Amino acid sequence: AQSVTQLDSHVSVSEGTPVLLRCNYSSSYSPSLFWYVQHPNKGLQLLLKYTSAATLVKGINGFEAEFKKSETSFHLTKPSAHMSDAAEYFCVVSDPGGYNKLIFGAGTRLAVHP
Amino acid sequence: DGGITQSPKYLFRKEGQNVTLSCEQNLNHDAMYWYRQDPGQGLRLIYYSQIVNDFQKGDIAEGYSVSREKKESFPLTVTSAQKNPTAFYLCASSSPDFFSYNEQFFGPGTRLTVL
């Protein structure tokens, strides 16, 4: 069965410093993986997706993630945090069995300090 | 603009009342989903529909009901049988074709509070 573990429930960084949000997955298949961002009281917005075309995936707003099969990881990074990056981030794996089910991690809340 | 709309943004319900949350999409997507979000728990799937006039229970369907009479619309009813309905509800849609890789598009959400 597919599952997703986000290793940190909260991450705090200073503006201008790098961001690392960690995600490990479990999948019996070659997975599709996503990172979504959610600002307070808003819906989810897709940051990036891995679809086996390339292991390093670039997304919006300067974020990128690297798929590492040997480590079953899909960590999200950004070289320099901006105040507007403060939000909740969800790592998601697609369950290929039948109905496009997405399996969500519990989320990581990113705080950015001046 | 193509997208998903949910209404109302905020909804208050008295105990024992049924309420219906609206979800409309103009993306021409076949599949639609309802999720419930509670603090620190990520999103949990309530119901999904892959095609008009068909829907399936997700992981936490008890106390909820849905209909899918039109491709564009997938309303969710929170019944009085739902013991703890206070939560943030998100609707999503997707085009289940090979090239979409199951990406889902989300609405802005409805926050339901039971008084």
Short mmCIF file of C-alpha atoms in Angstrom, two decimals:
data_model
loop_
_atom_site.label_atom_id
_atom_site.label_comp_id
_atom_site.label_asym_id
_atom_site.label_seq_id
_atom_site.Cartn_x
_atom_site.Cartn_y
_atom_site.Cartn_z
CA ALA A 1 0.00 0.00 0.00
CA GLN A 2 1.08 3.54 -0.70
CA SER A 3 1.90 5.92 2.13
CA VAL A 4 3.60 9.25 2.68
CA THR A 5 5.54 10.49 5.69
CA GLN A 6 6.46 14.12 6.14
CA LEU A 7 9.28 14.07 8.61
CA ASP A 8 8.74 17.52 10.13
CA SER A 9 5.42 18.97 11.24
CA HIS A 10 6.92 22.45 11.61
CA VAL A 11 9.93 24.10 9.98
CA SER A 12 11.14 27.60 10.76
CA VAL A 13 13.66 29.53 8.66
CA SER A 14 14.88 33.06 8.30
CA GLU A 15 14.11 35.03 5.17
CA GLY A 16 16.84 34.52 2.58
CA THR A 17 18.01 31.15 3.93
CA PRO A 18 17.43 27.76 2.28
CA VAL A 19 14.28 25.71 2.79
CA LEU A 20 14.21 21.92 3.13
CA LEU A 21 10.94 20.05 3.66
CA ARG A 22 11.39 16.31 3.91
CA CYS A 23 9.13 13.61 2.52
CA ASN A 24 9.47 9.83 2.36
CA TYR A 25 7.05 7.62 0.49
CA SER A 26 6.17 3.98 0.26
CA SER A 27 4.87 2.59 -2.99
CA SER A 28 4.72 -0.77 -4.69
CA TYR A 29 4.60 0.89 -8.07
CA SER A 30 6.53 3.57 -9.87
CA PRO A 31 4.78 6.48 -8.19
CA SER A 32 3.57 9.87 -9.25
CA LEU A 33 4.52 12.34 -6.52
CA PHE A 34 3.35 15.87 -5.87
CA TRP A 35 3.96 18.79 -3.58
CA TYR A 36 1.01 21.08 -2.87
CA VAL A 37 1.02 24.35 -0.92
CA GLN A 38 -1.86 25.73 1.12
CA HIS A 39 -2.05 29.25 2.45
CA PRO A 40 -4.34 29.86 5.45
CA ASN A 41 -8.02 29.21 4.73
CA LYS A 42 -7.29 28.60 1.05
CA GLY A 43 -7.41 25.63 -1.28
CA LEU A 44 -4.36 23.65 -2.34
CA GLN A 45 -2.11 24.78 -5.17
CA LEU A 46 0.20 22.45 -7.05
CA LEU A 47 3.88 23.35 -6.63
CA LEU A 48 5.38 20.55 -8.70
CA LYS A 49 4.94 16.94 -9.75
CA TYR A 50 7.22 13.98 -10.47
CA THR A 51 6.14 11.76 -13.32
CA SER A 52 9.32 9.75 -14.04
CA ALA A 53 10.50 12.06 -16.82
CA ALA A 54 13.32 13.57 -14.73
CA THR A 55 14.42 13.02 -11.14
CA LEU A 56 14.95 16.72 -10.44
CA VAL A 57 11.66 18.53 -10.77
CA LYS A 58 11.34 22.30 -10.90
CA GLY A 59 8.15 23.94 -9.75
CA ILE A 60 6.66 27.35 -9.26
CA ASN A 61 8.05 30.12 -7.04
CA GLY A 62 11.61 28.74 -7.14
CA PHE A 63 10.83 25.40 -5.49
CA GLU A 64 12.27 22.12 -6.67
CA ALA A 65 12.27 18.51 -5.51
CA GLU A 66 14.47 15.53 -6.21
CA PHE A 67 13.13 12.01 -6.55
CA LYS A 68 15.52 9.48 -5.01
CA LYS A 69 14.28 5.95 -5.53
CA SER A 70 17.04 4.35 -3.44
CA GLU A 71 16.06 6.50 -0.46
CA THR A 72 12.31 6.57 -1.27
CA SER A 73 12.44 10.31 -0.75
CA PHE A 74 11.03 13.37 -2.48
CA HIS A 75 12.32 16.33 -0.48
CA LEU A 76 11.25 19.88 -1.37
CA THR A 77 13.87 22.64 -1.45
CA LYS A 78 14.22 26.32 -2.20
CA PRO A 79 17.53 28.20 -2.15
CA SER A 80 16.23 31.36 -0.52
CA ALA A 81 13.05 31.68 1.53
CA HIS A 82 10.67 34.58 1.08
CA MET A 83 8.11 35.78 3.60
CA SER A 84 5.34 34.80 1.18
CA ASP A 85 6.48 31.15 1.37
CA ALA A 86 5.00 30.82 4.84
CA ALA A 87 2.26 28.22 4.41
CA GLU A 88 1.48 24.53 4.86
CA TYR A 89 3.04 22.09 2.43
CA PHE A 90 1.74 18.64 1.57
CA CYS A 91 3.64 15.78 0.00
CA VAL A 92 1.30 13.53 -1.96
CA VAL A 93 1.60 10.18 -3.72
CA SER A 94 -0.81 8.93 -6.34
CA ASP A 95 -2.32 5.52 -5.85
CA PRO A 96 -2.50 3.96 -9.31
CA GLY A 97 -5.19 1.49 -8.33
CA GLY A 98 -8.42 2.39 -10.02
CA TYR A 99 -9.62 5.89 -9.31
CA ASN A 100 -6.73 8.36 -9.18
CA LYS A 101 -6.67 8.40 -5.40
CA LEU A 102 -4.20 10.77 -3.83
CA ILE A 103 -2.60 9.92 -0.50
CA PHE A 104 -1.62 12.96 1.53
CA GLY A 105 1.09 13.42 4.10
CA ALA A 106 0.13 15.15 7.33
CA GLY A 107 1.66 18.42 6.18
CA THR A 108 4.60 20.62 7.17
CA ARG A 109 3.95 24.14 8.36
CA LEU A 110 6.69 26.49 7.17
CA ALA A 111 7.32 29.69 9.12
CA VAL A 112 9.57 32.37 7.66
CA HIS A 113 11.06 34.98 9.99
CA PRO A 114 12.45 38.37 8.96
CA ASP B 1 -11.35 31.61 -16.11
CA GLY B 2 -11.32 27.86 -15.67
CA GLY B 3 -11.48 26.60 -12.13
CA ILE B 4 -13.39 25.18 -9.20
CA THR B 5 -15.74 27.20 -7.04
CA GLN B 6 -17.06 26.25 -3.65
CA SER B 7 -19.81 27.95 -1.72
CA PRO B 8 -20.35 29.19 0.82
CA LYS B 9 -16.90 30.09 2.14
CA TYR B 10 -18.12 29.87 5.75
CA LEU B 11 -21.09 27.85 6.98
CA PHE B 12 -22.58 27.53 10.42
CA ARG B 13 -24.85 24.67 11.35
CA LYS B 14 -26.88 23.85 14.39
CA GLU B 15 -26.69 20.36 15.75
CA GLY B 16 -29.21 18.05 14.09
CA GLN B 17 -29.34 20.00 10.82
CA ASN B 18 -28.32 18.77 7.41
CA VAL B 19 -26.29 21.20 5.29
CA THR B 20 -25.20 21.06 1.66
CA LEU B 21 -21.86 22.33 0.38
CA SER B 22 -21.66 23.34 -3.26
CA CYS B 23 -18.84 22.48 -5.67
CA GLU B 24 -18.81 23.52 -9.32
CA GLN B 25 -16.06 23.12 -11.94
CA ASN B 26 -15.74 24.38 -15.50
CA LEU B 27 -12.56 22.45 -16.32
CA ASN B 28 -14.48 19.73 -18.15
CA HIS B 29 -13.05 17.16 -15.74
CA ASP B 30 -14.73 13.79 -15.41
CA ALA B 31 -13.61 13.04 -11.86
CA MET B 32 -14.49 14.99 -8.72
CA TYR B 33 -13.59 14.51 -5.07
CA TRP B 34 -14.52 15.72 -1.59
CA TYR B 35 -11.94 15.91 1.18
CA ARG B 36 -12.13 16.80 4.82
CA GLN B 37 -9.23 18.62 6.47
CA ASP B 38 -8.64 18.71 10.22
CA PRO B 39 -5.64 20.38 11.87
CA GLY B 40 -2.51 18.24 11.71
CA GLN B 41 -4.17 15.39 9.80
CA GLY B 42 -3.72 16.23 6.16
CA LEU B 43 -6.66 15.56 3.85
CA ARG B 44 -8.99 12.60 4.07
CA LEU B 45 -11.18 11.43 1.19
CA ILE B 46 -14.93 11.47 1.82
CA TYR B 47 -16.43 10.62 -1.59
CA TYR B 48 -15.33 10.60 -5.18
CA SER B 49 -17.02 10.41 -8.54
CA GLN B 50 -15.38 9.29 -11.76
CA ILE B 51 -18.33 9.98 -14.00
CA VAL B 52 -21.83 11.45 -13.98
CA ASN B 53 -24.41 9.44 -12.03
CA ASP B 54 -21.74 7.38 -10.32
CA PHE B 55 -19.90 7.92 -7.04
CA GLN B 56 -17.99 5.86 -4.49
CA LYS B 57 -17.29 6.09 -0.78
CA GLY B 58 -13.86 7.20 0.29
CA ASP B 59 -12.16 6.60 3.60
CA ILE B 60 -14.55 8.57 5.85
CA ALA B 61 -17.97 8.54 4.13
CA GLU B 62 -20.12 7.92 7.22
CA GLY B 63 -22.49 10.82 7.88
CA TYR B 64 -22.06 12.31 4.39
CA SER B 65 -23.91 11.97 1.10
CA VAL B 66 -23.29 13.20 -2.45
CA SER B 67 -24.90 13.34 -5.86
CA ARG B 68 -23.48 13.72 -9.35
CA GLU B 69 -26.30 14.64 -11.70
CA LYS B 70 -24.17 16.95 -13.85
CA LYS B 71 -20.55 16.78 -14.90
CA GLU B 72 -19.91 20.25 -13.51
CA SER B 73 -21.43 19.79 -10.08
CA PHE B 74 -20.72 17.54 -7.07
CA PRO B 75 -22.58 18.75 -3.96
CA LEU B 76 -21.82 17.29 -0.54
CA THR B 77 -24.45 16.98 2.18
CA VAL B 78 -23.30 16.79 5.77
CA THR B 79 -26.04 14.98 7.62
CA SER B 80 -26.97 15.03 11.28
CA ALA B 81 -25.43 11.56 11.52
CA GLN B 82 -21.94 13.05 11.14
CA LYS B 83 -20.81 13.24 14.75
CA ASN B 84 -18.06 15.80 14.41
CA PRO B 85 -18.64 17.84 11.26
CA THR B 86 -16.67 20.96 12.17
CA ALA B 87 -13.83 21.01 9.62
CA PHE B 88 -12.52 22.55 6.41
CA TYR B 89 -13.98 20.88 3.31
CA LEU B 90 -12.17 20.84 0.00
CA CYS B 91 -13.50 19.85 -3.38
CA ALA B 92 -11.19 18.77 -6.20
CA SER B 93 -11.39 17.58 -9.77
CA SER B 94 -9.14 15.78 -12.18
CA SER B 95 -8.95 14.54 -15.71
CA PRO B 96 -8.02 10.88 -15.35
CA ASP B 97 -6.02 10.55 -18.53
CA PHE B 98 -2.51 9.24 -18.95
CA PHE B 99 -0.87 12.64 -19.27
CA SER B 100 -2.41 14.20 -16.17
CA TYR B 101 -0.63 11.77 -13.81
CA ASN B 102 -3.60 12.08 -11.48
CA GLU B 103 -3.04 15.76 -10.70
CA GLN B 104 -6.03 17.17 -8.88
CA PHE B 105 -7.19 20.77 -8.92
CA PHE B 106 -8.66 22.17 -5.72
CA GLY B 107 -11.35 24.67 -4.88
CA PRO B 108 -10.92 27.35 -2.19
CA GLY B 109 -12.74 25.35 0.48
CA THR B 110 -15.71 25.73 2.82
CA ARG B 111 -15.24 26.04 6.56
CA LEU B 112 -18.12 24.39 8.40
CA THR B 113 -18.71 25.10 12.06
CA VAL B 114 -21.31 23.41 14.21
CA LEU B 115 -22.78 25.68 16.84
#
